[in-house]
PDB file of C-alpha atoms and ligand atoms in Angstrom:
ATOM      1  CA  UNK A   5       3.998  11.237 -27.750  1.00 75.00           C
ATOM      2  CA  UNK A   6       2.905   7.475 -27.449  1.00 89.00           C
ATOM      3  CA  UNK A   7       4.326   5.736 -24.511  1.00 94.00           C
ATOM      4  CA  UNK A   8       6.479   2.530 -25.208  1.00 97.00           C
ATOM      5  CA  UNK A   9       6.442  -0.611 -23.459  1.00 98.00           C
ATOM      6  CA  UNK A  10       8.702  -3.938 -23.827  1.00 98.00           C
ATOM      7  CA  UNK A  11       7.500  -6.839 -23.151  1.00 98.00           C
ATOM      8  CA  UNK A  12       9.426  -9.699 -22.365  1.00 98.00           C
ATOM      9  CA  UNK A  13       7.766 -12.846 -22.435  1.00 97.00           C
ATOM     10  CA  UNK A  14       9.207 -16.362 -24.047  1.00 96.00           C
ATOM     11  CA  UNK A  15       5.206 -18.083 -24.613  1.00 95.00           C
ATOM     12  CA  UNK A  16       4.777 -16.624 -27.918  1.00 97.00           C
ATOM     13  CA  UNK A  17       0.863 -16.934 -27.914  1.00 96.00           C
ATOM     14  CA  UNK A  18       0.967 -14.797 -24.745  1.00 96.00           C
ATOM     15  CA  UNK A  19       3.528 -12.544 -25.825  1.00 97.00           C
ATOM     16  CA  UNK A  20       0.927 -11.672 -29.169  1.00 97.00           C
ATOM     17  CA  UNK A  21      -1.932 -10.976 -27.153  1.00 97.00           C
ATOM     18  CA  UNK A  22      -0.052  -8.845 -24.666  1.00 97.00           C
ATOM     19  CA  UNK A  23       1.185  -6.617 -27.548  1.00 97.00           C
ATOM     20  CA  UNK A  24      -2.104  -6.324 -29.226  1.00 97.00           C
ATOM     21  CA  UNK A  25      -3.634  -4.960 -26.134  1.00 96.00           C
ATOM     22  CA  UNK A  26      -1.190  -2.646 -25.411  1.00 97.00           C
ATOM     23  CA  UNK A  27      -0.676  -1.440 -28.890  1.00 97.00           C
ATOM     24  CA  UNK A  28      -4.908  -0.753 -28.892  1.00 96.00           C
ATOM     25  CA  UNK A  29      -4.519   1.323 -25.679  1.00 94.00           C
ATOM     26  CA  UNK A  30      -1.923   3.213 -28.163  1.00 95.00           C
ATOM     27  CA  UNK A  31       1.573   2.256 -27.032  1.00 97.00           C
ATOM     28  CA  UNK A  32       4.786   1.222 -28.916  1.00 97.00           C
ATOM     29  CA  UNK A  33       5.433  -2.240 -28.387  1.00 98.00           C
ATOM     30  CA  UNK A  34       8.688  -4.014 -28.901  1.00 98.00           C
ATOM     31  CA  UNK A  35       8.625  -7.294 -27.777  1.00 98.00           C
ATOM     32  CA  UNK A  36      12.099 -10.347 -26.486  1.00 98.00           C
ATOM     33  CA  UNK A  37      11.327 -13.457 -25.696  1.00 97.00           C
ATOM     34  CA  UNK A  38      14.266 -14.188 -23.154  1.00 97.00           C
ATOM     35  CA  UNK A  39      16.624 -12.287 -20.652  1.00 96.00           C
ATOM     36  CA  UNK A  40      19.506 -11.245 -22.923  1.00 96.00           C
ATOM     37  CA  UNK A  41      17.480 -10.176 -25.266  1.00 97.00           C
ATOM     38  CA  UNK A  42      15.031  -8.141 -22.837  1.00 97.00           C
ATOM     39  CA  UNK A  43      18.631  -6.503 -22.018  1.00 96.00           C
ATOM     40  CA  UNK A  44      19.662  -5.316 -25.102  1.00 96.00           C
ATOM     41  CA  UNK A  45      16.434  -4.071 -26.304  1.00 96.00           C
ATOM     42  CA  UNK A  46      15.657  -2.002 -23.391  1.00 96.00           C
ATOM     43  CA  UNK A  47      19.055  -0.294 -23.503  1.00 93.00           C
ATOM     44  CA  UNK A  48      18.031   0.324 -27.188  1.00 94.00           C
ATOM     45  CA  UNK A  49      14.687   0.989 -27.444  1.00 95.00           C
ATOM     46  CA  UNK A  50      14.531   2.931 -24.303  1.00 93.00           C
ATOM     47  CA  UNK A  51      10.634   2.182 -22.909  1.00 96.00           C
ATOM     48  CA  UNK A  52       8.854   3.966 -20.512  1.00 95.00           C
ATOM     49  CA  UNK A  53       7.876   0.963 -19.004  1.00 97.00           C
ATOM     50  CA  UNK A  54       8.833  -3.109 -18.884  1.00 97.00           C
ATOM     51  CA  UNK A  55       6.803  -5.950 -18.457  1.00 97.00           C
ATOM     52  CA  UNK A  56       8.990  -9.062 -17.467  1.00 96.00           C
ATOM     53  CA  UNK A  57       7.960 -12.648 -17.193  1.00 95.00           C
ATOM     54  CA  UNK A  58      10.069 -14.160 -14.363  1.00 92.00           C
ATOM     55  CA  UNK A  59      10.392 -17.454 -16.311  1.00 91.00           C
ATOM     56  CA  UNK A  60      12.382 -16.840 -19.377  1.00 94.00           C
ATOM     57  CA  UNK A  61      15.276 -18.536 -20.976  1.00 92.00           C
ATOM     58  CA  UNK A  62      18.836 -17.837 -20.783  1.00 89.00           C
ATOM     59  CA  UNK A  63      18.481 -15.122 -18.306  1.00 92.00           C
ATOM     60  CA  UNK A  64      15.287 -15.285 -15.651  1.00 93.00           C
ATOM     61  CA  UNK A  65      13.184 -12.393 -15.151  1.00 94.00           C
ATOM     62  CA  UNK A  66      14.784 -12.053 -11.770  1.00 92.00           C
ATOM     63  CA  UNK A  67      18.073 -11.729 -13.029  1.00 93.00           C
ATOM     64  CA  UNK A  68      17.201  -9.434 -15.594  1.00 95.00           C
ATOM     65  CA  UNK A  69      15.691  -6.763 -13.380  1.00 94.00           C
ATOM     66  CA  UNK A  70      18.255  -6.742 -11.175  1.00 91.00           C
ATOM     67  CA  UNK A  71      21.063  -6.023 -14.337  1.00 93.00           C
ATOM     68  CA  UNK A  72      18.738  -3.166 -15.516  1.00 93.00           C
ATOM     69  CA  UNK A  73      18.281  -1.667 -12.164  1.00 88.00           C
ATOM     70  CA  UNK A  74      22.258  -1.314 -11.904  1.00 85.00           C
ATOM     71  CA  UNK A  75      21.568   1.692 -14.534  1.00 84.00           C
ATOM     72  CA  UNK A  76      17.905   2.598 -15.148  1.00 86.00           C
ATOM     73  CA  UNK A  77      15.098   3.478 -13.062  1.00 86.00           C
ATOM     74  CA  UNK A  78      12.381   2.602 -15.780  1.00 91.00           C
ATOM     75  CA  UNK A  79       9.233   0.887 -14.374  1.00 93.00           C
ATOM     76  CA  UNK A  80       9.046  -2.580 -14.093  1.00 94.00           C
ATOM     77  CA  UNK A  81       6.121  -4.706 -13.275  1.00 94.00           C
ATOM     78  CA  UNK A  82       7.148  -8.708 -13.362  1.00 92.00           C
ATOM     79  CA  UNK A  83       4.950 -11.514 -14.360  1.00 92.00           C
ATOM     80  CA  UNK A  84       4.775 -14.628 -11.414  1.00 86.00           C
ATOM     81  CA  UNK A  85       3.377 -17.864 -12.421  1.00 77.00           C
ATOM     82  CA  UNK A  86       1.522 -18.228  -8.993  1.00 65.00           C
ATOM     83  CA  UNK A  87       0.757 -16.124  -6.500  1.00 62.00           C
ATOM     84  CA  UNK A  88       3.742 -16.977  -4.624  1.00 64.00           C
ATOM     85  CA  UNK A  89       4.965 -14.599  -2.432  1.00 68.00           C
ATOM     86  CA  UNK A  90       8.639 -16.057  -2.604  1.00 69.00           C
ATOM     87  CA  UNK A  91       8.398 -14.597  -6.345  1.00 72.00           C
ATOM     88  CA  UNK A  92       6.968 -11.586  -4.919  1.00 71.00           C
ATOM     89  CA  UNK A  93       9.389 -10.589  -2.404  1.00 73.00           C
ATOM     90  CA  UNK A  94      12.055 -11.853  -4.176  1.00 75.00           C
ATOM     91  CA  UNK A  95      10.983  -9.397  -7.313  1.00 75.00           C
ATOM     92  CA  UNK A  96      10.508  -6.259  -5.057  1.00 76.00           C
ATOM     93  CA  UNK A  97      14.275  -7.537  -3.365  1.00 77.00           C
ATOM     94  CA  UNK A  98      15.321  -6.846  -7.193  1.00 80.00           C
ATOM     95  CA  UNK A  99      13.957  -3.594  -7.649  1.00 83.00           C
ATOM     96  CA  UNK A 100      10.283  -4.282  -9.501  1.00 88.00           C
ATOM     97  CA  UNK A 101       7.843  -1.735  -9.050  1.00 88.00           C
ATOM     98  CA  UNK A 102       4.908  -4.184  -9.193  1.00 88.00           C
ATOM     99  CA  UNK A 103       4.335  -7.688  -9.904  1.00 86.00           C
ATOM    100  CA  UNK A 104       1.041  -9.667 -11.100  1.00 89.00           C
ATOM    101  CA  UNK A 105       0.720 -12.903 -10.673  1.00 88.00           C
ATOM    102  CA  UNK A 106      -0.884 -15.785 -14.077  1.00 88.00           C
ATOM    103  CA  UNK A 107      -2.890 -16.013 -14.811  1.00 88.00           C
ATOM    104  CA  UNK A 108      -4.464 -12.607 -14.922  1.00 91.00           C
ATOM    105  CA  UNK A 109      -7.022 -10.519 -16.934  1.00 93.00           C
ATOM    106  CA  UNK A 110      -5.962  -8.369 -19.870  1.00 94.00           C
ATOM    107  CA  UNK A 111      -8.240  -5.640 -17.938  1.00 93.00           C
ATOM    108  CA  UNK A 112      -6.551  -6.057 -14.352  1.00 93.00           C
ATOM    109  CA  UNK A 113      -2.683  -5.505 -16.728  1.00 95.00           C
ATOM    110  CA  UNK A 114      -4.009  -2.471 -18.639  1.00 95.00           C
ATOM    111  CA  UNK A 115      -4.744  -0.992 -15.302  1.00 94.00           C
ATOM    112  CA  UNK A 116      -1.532  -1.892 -13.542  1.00 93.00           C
ATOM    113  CA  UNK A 117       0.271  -0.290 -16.606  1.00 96.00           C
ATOM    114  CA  UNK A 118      -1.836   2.607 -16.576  1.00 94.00           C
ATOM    115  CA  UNK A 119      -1.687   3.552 -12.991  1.00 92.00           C
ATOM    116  CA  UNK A 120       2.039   2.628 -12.856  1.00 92.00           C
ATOM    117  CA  UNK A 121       2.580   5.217 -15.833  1.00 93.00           C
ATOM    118  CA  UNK A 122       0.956   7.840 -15.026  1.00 90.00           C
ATOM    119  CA  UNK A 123       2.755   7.708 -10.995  1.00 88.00           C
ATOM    120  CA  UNK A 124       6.101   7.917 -13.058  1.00 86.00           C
ATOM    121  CA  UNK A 125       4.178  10.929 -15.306  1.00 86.00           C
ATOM    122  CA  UNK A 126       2.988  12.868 -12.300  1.00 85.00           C
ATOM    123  CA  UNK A 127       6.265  12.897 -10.675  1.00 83.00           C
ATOM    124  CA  UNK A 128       8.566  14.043 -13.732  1.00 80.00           C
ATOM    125  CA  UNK A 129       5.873  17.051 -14.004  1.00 80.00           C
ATOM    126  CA  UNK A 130       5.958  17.568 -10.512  1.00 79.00           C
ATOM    127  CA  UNK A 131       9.766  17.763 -10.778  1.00 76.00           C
ATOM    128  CA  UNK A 132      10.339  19.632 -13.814  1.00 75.00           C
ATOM    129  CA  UNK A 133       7.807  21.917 -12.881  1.00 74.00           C
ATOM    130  CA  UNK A 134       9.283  22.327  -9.496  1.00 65.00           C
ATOM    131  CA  UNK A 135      13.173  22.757 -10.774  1.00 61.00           C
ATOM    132  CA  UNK A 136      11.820  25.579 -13.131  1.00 59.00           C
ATOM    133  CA  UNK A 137      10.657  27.590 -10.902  1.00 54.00           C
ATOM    134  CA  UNK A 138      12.888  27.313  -7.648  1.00 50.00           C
ATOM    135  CA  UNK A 139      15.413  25.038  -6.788  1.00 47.00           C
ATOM    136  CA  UNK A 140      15.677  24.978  -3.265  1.00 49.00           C
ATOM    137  CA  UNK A 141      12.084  26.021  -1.089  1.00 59.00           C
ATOM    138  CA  UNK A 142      11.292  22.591  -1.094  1.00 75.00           C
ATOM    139  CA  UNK A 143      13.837  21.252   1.073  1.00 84.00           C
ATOM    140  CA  UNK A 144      12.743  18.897   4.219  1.00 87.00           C
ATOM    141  CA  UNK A 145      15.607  18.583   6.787  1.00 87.00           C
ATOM    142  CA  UNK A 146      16.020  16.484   9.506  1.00 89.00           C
ATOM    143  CA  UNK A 147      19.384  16.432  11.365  1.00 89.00           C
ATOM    144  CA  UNK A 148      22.180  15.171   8.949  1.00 91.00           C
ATOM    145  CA  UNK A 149      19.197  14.281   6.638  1.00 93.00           C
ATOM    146  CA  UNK A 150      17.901  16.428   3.917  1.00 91.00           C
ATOM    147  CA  UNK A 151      14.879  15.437   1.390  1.00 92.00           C
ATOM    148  CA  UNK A 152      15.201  18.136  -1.395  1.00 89.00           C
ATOM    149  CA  UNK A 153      11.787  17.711  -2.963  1.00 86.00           C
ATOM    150  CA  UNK A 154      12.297  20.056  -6.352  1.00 83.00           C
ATOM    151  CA  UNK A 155      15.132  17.431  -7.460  1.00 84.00           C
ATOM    152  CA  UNK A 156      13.760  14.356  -5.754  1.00 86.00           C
ATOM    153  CA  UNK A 157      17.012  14.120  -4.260  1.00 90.00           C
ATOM    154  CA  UNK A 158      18.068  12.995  -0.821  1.00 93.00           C
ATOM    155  CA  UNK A 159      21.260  13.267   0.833  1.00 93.00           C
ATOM    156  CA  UNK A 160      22.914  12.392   4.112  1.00 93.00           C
ATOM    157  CA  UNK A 161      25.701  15.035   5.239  1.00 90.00           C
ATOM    158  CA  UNK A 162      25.390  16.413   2.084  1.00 86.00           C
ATOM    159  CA  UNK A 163      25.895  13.878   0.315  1.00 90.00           C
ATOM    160  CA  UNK A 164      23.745  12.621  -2.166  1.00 91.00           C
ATOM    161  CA  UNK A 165      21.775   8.903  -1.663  1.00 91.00           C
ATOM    162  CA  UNK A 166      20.154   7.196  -4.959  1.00 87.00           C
ATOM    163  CA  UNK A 167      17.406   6.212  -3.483  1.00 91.00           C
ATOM    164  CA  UNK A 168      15.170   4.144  -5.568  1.00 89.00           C
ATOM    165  CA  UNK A 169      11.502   5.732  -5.653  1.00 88.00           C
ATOM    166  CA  UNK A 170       9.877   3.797  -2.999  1.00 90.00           C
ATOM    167  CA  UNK A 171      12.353   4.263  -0.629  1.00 93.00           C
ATOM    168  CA  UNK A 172      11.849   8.265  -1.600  1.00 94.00           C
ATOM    169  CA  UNK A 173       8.556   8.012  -1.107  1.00 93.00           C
ATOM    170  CA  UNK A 174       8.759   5.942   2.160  1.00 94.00           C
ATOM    171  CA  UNK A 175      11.215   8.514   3.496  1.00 95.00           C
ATOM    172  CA  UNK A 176       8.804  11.634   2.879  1.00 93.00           C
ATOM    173  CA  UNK A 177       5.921  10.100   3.951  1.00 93.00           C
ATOM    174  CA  UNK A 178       8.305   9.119   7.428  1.00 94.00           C
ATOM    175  CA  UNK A 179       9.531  12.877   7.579  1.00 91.00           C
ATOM    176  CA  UNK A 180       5.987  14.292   7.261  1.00 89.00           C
ATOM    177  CA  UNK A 181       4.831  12.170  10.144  1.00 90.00           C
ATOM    178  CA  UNK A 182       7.552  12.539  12.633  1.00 90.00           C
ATOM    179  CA  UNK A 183       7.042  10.417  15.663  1.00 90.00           C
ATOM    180  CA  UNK A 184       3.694   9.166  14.524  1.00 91.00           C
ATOM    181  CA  UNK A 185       3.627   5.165  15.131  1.00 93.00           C
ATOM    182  CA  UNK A 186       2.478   4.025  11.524  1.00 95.00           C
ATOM    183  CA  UNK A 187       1.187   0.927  11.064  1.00 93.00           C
ATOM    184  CA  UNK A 188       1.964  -1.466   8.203  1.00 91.00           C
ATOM    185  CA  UNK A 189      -1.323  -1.004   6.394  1.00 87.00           C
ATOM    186  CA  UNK A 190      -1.135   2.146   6.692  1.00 89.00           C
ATOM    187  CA  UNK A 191       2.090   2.722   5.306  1.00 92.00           C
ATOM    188  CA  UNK A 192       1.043   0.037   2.104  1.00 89.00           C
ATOM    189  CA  UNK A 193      -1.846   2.540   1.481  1.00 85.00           C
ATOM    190  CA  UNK A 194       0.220   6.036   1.676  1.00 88.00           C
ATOM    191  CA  UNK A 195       2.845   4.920  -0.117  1.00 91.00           C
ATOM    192  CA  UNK A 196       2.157   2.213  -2.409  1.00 86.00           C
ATOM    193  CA  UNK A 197      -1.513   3.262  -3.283  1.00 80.00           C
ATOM    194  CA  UNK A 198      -4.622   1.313  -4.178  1.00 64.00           C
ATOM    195  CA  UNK A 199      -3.190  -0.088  -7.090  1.00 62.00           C
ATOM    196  CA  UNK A 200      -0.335  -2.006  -5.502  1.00 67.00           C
ATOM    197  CA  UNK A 201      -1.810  -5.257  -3.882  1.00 68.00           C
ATOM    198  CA  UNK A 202       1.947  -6.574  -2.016  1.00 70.00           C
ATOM    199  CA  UNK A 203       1.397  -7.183   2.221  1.00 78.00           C
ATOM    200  CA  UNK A 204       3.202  -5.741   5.283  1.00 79.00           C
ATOM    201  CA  UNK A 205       6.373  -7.635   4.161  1.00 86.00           C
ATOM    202  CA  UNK A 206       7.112  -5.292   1.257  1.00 88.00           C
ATOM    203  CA  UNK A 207       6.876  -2.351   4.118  1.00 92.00           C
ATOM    204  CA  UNK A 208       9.826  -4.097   6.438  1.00 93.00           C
ATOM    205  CA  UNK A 209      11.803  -4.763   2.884  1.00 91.00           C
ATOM    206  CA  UNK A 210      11.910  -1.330   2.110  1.00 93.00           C
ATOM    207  CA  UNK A 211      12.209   0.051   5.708  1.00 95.00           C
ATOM    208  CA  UNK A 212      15.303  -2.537   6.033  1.00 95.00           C
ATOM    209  CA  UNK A 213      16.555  -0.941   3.057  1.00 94.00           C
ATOM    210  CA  UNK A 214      15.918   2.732   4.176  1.00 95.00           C
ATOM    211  CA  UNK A 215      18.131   1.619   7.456  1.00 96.00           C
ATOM    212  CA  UNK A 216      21.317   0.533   5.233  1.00 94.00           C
ATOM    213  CA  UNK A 217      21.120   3.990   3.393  1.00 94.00           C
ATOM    214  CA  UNK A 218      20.133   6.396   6.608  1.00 95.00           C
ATOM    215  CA  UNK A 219      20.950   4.555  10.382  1.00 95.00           C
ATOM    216  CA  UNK A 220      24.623   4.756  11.416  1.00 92.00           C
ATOM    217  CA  UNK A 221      23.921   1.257  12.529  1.00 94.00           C
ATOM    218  CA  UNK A 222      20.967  -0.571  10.465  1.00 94.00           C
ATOM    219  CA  UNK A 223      20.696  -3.359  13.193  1.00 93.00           C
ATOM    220  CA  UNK A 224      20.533  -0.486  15.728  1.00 94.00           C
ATOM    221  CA  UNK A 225      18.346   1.781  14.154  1.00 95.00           C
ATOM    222  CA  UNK A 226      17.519   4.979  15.817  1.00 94.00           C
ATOM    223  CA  UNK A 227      16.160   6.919  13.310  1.00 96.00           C
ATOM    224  CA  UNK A 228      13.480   4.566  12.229  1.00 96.00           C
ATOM    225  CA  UNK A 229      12.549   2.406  15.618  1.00 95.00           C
ATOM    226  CA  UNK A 230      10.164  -0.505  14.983  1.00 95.00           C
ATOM    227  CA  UNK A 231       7.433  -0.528  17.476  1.00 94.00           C
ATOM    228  CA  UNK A 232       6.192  -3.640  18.428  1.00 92.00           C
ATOM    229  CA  UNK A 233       2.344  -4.999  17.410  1.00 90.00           C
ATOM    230  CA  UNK A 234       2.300  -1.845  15.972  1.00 91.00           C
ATOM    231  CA  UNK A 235       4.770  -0.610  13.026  1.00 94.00           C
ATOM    232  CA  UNK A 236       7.401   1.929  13.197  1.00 96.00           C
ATOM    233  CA  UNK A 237       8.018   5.479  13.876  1.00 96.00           C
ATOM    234  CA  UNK A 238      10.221   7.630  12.509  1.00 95.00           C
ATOM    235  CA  UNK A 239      12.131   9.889  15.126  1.00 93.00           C
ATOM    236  CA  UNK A 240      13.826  12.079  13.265  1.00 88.00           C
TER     237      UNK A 240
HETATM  238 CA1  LIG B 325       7.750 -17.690 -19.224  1.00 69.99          CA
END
């Protein structure tokens, strides 16, 4: 079944061109062309994935994420007029997946889309496949902590944390390299792939996040320590 996308995106002239090449590569395009609007239709139209120009009338793109990430998980990657990383860290602060920055190539989109796509593809196999067959051999534990890989489901004495899935995949890649000091970059790589092109800052955003959901005390951490020059480790 054909993927859909939405693409929200108030210059008209870019908006066209951005559905045309999507609709080529054989997705369903529905298109707003400011924040409300974006709202609405993707509580209607239900896309697999949303592209979102930051800049947009009556609601910004900013804004917008952030009200759609209160209730659905779908893929976002936001549009930034520079490369600025303000917009950058502010858009991964309200829950994008991946940004690109105008202007950019049709080509370099396509493959952002793509690659974001087929992540979100891979792991819904991964877990359906994985909840058919056995619910519970899959489980990573760690004290109070428990990563229960079938569901994709974490939980801190037993109860369960939403964790948004980079901080999932942050945490597993932490509890399958206990005590290993991990650098920045190498972190970046693991967990956000080739494809993603943020810096080191997106790492501390996330691991800042991680220490609201899992340390007793976030400013205290003592699960995951940050060692200085050199990254973090996770104890445990
Ligand atoms: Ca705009």
């Amino acid at each position: 079944m054909a993927e859909k996308i939405l693409v929200v995106e108030d210059e008209i002239p870019l908006q066209e061109t951005l559905s045309y090449n999507l609709e080529k590569q054989g997705y369903v395009i529905e298109t707003a062309s400011d924040g409300k609007t974006a709202i609405d239709k993707a509580y209607s139209f239900l896309p697999d994935l949303i592209i979102l120009d930051v800049m947009l009338p009556v609601m910004d793109g900013f804004e917008v994420c952030r009200t759609l990430r209160q209730e659905m998980n779908t893929p976002i990657i936001m549009l930034t007029a520079r490369s600025d990383e303000i917009d950058r860290v502010v858009g991964l602060e309200v829950g994008a997946d991946d940004y690109i920055s105008k202007p950019f190539s049709m080509r370099e989109l396509m493959a952002r889309v793509k690659a974001l796509l087929r992540r979100v593809r891979l792991m819904t196999e991964t877990m359906n496949q994985k909840s058919s067959k056995d619910k519970c051999d899959n489980a990573i534990i760690s004290g109070n902590l428990k990563i229960d890989q079938s569901r994709h489901e974490v939980s801190l004495d037993e109860l369960i944390l939403n964790l948004p899935p980079k901080e999932y995949d942050l945490l597993l890649y932490f509890l399958n390299h206990k005590r290993h000091i991990l650098s920045r970059s190498q972190i970046l790589e693991n967990v956000w792939g080739w494809e993603f092109s943020g810096d080191s800052r997106t790492v501390d955003v996330h691991v800042s996040w991680l220490r609201e959901k899992i340390e007793k005390d976030p400013d205290n951490p003592l699960r995951i320590i940050t060692v200085r020059g050199s990254g973090y480790r996770f104890e445990g």
